[in-house]
Coordinates of C-alpha atoms and ligand atoms in Angstrom, one line a residue:
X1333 CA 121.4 54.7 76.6
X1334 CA 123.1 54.8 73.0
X1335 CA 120.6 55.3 70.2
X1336 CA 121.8 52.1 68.7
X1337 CA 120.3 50.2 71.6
X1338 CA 117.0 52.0 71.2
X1339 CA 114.4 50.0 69.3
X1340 CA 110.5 51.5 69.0
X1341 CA 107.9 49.4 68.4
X1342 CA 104.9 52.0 67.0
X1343 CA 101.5 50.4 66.8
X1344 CA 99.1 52.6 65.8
X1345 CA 97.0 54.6 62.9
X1346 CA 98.5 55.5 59.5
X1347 CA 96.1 57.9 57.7
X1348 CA 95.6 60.3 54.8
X1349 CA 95.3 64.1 55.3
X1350 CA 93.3 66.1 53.6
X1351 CA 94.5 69.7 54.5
X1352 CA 92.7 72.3 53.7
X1353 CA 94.5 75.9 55.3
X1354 CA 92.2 78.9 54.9
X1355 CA 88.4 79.7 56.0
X1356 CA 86.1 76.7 56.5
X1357 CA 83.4 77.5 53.8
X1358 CA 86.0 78.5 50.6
X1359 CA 89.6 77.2 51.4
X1360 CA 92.5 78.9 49.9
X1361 CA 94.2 75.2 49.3
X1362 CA 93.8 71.6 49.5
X1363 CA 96.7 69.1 49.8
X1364 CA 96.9 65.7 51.0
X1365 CA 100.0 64.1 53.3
X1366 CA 100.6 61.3 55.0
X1367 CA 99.5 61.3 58.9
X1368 CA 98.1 59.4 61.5
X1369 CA 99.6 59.9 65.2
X1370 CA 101.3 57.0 64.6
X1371 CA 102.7 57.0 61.5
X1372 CA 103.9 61.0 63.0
X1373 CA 105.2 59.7 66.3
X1374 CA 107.1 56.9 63.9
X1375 CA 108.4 59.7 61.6
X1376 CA 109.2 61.7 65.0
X1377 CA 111.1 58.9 66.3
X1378 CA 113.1 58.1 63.0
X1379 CA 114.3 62.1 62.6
X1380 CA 115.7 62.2 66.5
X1381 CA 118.0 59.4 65.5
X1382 CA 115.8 56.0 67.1
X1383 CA 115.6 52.6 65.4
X1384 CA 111.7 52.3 64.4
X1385 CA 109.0 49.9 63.9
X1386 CA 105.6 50.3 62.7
X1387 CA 102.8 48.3 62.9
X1388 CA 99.4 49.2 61.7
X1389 CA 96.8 48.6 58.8
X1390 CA 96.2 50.6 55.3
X1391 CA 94.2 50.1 52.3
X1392 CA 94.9 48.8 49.2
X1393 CA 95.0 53.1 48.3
X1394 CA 97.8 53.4 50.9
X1395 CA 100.9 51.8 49.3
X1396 CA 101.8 55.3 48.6
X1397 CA 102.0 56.0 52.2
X1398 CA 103.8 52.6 53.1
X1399 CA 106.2 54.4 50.6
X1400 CA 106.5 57.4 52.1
X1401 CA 106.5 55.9 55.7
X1402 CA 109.7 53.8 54.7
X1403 CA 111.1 56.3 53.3
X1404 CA 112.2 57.7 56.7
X1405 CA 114.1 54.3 57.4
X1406 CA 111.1 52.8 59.5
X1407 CA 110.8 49.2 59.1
X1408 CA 107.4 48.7 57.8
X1409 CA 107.5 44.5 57.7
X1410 CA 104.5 44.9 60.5
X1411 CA 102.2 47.6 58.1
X1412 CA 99.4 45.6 56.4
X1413 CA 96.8 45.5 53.9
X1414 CA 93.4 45.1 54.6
X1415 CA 90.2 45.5 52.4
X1416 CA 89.2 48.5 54.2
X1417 CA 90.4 52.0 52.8
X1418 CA 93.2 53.6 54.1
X1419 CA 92.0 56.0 57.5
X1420 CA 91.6 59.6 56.8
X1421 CA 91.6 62.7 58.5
X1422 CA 90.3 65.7 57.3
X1423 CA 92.0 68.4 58.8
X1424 CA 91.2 72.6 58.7
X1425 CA 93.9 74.5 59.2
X1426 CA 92.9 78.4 60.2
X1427 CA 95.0 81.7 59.6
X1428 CA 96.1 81.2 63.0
X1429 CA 97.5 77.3 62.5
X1430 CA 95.1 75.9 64.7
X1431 CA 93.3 73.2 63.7
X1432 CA 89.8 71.1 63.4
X1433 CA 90.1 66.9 62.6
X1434 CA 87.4 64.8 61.4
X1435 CA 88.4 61.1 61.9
X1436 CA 87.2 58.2 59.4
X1437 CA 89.3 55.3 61.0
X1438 CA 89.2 53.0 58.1
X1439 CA 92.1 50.2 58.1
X1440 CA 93.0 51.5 62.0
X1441 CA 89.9 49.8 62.8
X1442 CA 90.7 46.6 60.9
X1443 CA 90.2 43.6 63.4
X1444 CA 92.4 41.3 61.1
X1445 CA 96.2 42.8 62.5
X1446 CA 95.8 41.1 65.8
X1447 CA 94.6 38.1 63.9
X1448 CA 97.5 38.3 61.4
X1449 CA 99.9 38.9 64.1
X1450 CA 98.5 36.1 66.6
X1451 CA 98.9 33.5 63.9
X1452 CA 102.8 34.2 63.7
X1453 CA 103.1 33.4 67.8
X1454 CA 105.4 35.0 70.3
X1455 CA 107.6 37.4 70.0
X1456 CA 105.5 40.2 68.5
X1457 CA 108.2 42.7 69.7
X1458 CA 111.6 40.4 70.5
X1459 CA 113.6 43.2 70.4
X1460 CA 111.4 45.9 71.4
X1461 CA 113.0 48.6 73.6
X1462 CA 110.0 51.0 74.1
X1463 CA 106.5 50.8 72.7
X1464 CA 104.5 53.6 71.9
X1465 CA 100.6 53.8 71.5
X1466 CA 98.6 56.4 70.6
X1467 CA 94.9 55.4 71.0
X1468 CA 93.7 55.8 67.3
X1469 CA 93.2 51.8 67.0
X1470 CA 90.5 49.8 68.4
X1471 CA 91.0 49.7 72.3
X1472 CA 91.2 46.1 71.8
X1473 CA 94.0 46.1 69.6
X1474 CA 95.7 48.6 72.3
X1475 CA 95.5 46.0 75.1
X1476 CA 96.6 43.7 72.7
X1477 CA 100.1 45.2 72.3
X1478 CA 100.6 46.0 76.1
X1479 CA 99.8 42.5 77.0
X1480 CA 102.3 41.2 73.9
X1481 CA 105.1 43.6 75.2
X1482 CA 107.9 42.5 77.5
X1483 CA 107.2 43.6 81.4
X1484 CA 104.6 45.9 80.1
X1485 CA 103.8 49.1 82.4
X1486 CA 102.9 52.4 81.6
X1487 CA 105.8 54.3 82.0
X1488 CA 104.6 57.8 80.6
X1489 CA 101.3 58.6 79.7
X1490 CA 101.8 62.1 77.1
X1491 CA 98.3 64.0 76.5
X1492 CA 97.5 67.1 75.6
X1493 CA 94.9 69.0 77.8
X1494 CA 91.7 67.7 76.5
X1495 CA 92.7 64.3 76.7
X1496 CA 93.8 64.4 80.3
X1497 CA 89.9 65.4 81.1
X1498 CA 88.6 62.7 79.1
X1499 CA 91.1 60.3 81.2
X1500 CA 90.8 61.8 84.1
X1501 CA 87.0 61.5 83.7
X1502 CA 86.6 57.4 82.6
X1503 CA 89.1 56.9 85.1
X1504 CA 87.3 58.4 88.1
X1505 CA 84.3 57.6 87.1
X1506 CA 81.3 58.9 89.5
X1507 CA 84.1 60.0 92.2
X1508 CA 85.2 62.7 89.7
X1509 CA 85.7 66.0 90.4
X1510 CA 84.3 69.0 88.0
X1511 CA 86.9 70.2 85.6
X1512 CA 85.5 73.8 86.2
X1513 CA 87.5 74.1 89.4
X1514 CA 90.6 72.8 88.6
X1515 CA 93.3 74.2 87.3
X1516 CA 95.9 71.8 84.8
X1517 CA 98.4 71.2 87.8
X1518 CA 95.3 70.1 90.0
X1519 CA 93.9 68.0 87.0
X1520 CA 97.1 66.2 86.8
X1521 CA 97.8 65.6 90.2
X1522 CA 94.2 64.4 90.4
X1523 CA 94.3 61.9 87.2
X1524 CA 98.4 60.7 88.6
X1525 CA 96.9 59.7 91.8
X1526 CA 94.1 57.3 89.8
X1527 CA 94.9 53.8 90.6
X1528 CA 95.3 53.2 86.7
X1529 CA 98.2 55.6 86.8
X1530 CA 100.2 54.1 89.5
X1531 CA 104.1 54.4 89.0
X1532 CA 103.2 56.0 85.2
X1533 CA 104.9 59.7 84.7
X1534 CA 102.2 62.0 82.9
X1535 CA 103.6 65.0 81.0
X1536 CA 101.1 67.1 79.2
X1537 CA 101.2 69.3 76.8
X1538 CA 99.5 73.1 76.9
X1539 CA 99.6 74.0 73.2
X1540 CA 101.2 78.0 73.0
X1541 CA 102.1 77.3 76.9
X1542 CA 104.7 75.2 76.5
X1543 CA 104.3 71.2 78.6
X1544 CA 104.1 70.5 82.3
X1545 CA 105.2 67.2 83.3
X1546 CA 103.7 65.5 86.8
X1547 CA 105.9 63.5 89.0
X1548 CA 103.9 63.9 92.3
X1549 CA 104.1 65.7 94.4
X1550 CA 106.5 68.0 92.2
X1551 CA 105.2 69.3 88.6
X1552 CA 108.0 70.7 86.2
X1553 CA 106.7 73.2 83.6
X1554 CA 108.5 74.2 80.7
X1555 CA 107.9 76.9 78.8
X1556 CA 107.0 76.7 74.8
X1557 CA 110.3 77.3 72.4
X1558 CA 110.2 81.3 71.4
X1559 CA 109.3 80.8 67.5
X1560 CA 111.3 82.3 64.9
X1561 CA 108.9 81.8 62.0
X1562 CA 105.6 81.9 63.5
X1563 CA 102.8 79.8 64.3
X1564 CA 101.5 77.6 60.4
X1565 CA 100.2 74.4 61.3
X1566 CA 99.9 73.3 64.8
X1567 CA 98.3 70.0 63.8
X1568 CA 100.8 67.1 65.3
X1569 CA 102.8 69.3 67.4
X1570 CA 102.3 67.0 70.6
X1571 CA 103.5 63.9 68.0
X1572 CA 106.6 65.7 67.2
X1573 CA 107.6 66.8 70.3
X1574 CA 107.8 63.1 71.2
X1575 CA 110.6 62.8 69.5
X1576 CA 113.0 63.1 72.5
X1577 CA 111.0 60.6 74.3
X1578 CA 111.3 57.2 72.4
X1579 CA 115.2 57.2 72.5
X1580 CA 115.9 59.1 75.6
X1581 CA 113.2 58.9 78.5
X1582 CA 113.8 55.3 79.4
X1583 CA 113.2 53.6 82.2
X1584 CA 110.3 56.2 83.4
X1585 CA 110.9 57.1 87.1
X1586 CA 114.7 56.1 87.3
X1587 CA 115.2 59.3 85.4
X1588 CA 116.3 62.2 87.0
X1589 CA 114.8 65.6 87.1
X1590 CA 117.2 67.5 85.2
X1591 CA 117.2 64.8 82.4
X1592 CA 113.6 65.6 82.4
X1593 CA 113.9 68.8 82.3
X1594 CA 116.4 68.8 79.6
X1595 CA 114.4 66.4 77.4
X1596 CA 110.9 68.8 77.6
X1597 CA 113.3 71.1 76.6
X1598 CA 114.5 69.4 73.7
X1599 CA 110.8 69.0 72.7
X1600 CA 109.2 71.8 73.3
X1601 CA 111.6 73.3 70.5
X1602 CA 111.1 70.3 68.1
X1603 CA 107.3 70.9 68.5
X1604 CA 107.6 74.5 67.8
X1605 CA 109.8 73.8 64.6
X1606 CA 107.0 71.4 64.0
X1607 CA 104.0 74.7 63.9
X1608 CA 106.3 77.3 62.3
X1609 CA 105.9 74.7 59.4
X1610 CA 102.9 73.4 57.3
X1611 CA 101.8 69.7 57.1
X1612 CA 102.9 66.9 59.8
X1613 CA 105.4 64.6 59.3
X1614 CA 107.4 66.4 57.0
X1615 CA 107.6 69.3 59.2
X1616 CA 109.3 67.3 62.2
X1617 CA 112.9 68.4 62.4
X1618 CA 115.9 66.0 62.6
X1619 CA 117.8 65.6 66.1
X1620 CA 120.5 67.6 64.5
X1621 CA 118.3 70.4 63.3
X1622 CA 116.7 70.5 67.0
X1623 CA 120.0 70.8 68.3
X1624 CA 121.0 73.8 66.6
X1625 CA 117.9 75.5 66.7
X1626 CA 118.9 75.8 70.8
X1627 CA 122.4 76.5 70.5
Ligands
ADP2906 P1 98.6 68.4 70.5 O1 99.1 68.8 69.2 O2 98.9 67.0 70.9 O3 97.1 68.8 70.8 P2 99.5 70.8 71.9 O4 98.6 71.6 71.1 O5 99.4 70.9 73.4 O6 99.4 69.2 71.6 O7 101.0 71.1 71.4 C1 102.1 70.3 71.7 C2 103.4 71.2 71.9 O8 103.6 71.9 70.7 C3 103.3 72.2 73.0 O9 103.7 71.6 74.2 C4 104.2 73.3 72.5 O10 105.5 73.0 72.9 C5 104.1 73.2 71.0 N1 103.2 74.2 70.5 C6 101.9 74.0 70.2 N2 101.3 75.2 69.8 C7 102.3 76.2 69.9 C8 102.3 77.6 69.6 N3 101.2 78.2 69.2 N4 103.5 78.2 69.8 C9 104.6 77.5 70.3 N5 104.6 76.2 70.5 C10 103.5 75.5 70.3
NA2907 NA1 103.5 71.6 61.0

């Protein structure tokens, strides 16, 4: 599929970070960026060349990021303003560029969108292509988007490790098997063969490990890209390396395995341009600089 045909529909959170690199009792800096896994998995989609839309809520203190967001040639017309303040994430970034997130949802919480939205009738996402939710918005507002998107079905469900338990977990219920025992692959086949995940492709990420993706009965692992600069910022890595997925993994299982394999690929090394660089969005690389980065 040409990127030209490719249009992403993003609902989902648009935040403020507070960044603060260094030890947790006297930091060594403090900056503030735009964030949100939306707004990154927008951003991410934008620099690998896709057409984007973003829907979501900010506070009257977020025009700035509206801005900023827009300034990445995402079409913002579905971005409002509510009273609540803007979402913000405080985020501690250690020597080593791993990281700890406290959440205050703010305008991602704002029950007006759907209201907003609901009031202009069909056609929420006409032209939609792929839609891409990240969880950071009310539930509610989730199911709201599937149910307004064309021949909605999960296609690929992208988690990292943590978030695969917690799935796994509400899915199964009290037939759940302890995590202790398991090992990723088994998690994965365990939470793919959940009636909720019927027909949907789960690929999950493993931080320094690289990504396995699960097609049962096979799993396809690949490796995380060699860095050249060293680990910085890990925080949105997962978001970045999405960037292949939005304009590339289409039509979910019709895709073949070495496409897949070549798109992980592809990611993997977006992601790890994404650490070796402090901040979020404006560490994601462009589809060109991805390219050459694996020549
Ligand atoms: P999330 O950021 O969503 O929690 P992960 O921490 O699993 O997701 O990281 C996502 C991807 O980023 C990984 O699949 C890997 O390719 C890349 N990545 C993360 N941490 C590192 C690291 N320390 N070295 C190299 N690549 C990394
Ligand atoms: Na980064």
């Amino acid at each position: 599929m040409a990127d030209n045909q490719c249009t992403c529909t993003v609902r989902g959170s648009i935040m403020q970070h507070i960044v603060r690199p260094g030890e947790t009792l006297s930091s060594h800096a403090h900056e503030s960026r735009v964030g949100g896994k939306g707004a990154n998995q927008a951003v991410a989609i934008a620099r690998a060349g896709g057409q984007t839309r973003f829907f979501g809520s900010i506070g009257r203190d977020g025009v700035w990021i509206r801005d900023k967001v827009a300034g990445y040639g995402i079409d913002v017309g579905g971005l409002i303003v509510v009273e609540e303040p803007t979402g913000r994430a405080i985020i501690q970034v250690d020597e080593k560029g791993e990281n700890s997130i406290i959440l205050f949802p703010g305008a991602n919480f704002s029950e007006l969108h759907e209201e907003r939205f609901t009031k202009h009738g069909e056609g929420w996402f006409p032209e939609t292509t792929h839609l891409l939710l990240q969880n950071e918005i009310p539930l509610r507002s989730t199911l709201y988007a599937l149910q307004n998107a064309k021949n909605a079905t999960l296609d690929w469900l992208i988690v990292n490790e943590s978030e695969a338990q917690e799935l796994y977990q509400a899915a199964a219920g009290s037939r759940a098997k302890p995590l202790s025992s398991m090992t990723t692959k088994e998690l994965l086949f365990h939470l793919s063969a959940e009636p909720a995940f019927e027909g949907t492709n789960v690929v999950c990420t493993l931080g320094a490990e690289g990504v396995l993706a699960f097609d049962a009965p096979s799993a396809l692992y690949q490796p995380a890209a060699k860095l050249v600069h060293g680990v910085r910022d890990t925080t949105g890595a997962g978001d970045s390396g999405l960037m292949e997925f939005g304009p590339r993994a289409h039509v979910g299982r019709e895709i073949t395995e070495d496409g897949v394999a070549r798109i992980l690929k592809t990611c993997v090394h977006a992601a790890g341009m994404c650490v070796e660089k402090r901040g979020t969005i404006d560490s994601i690389p462009s589809r060109a600089e991805v390219e050459e980065r694996m020549l």
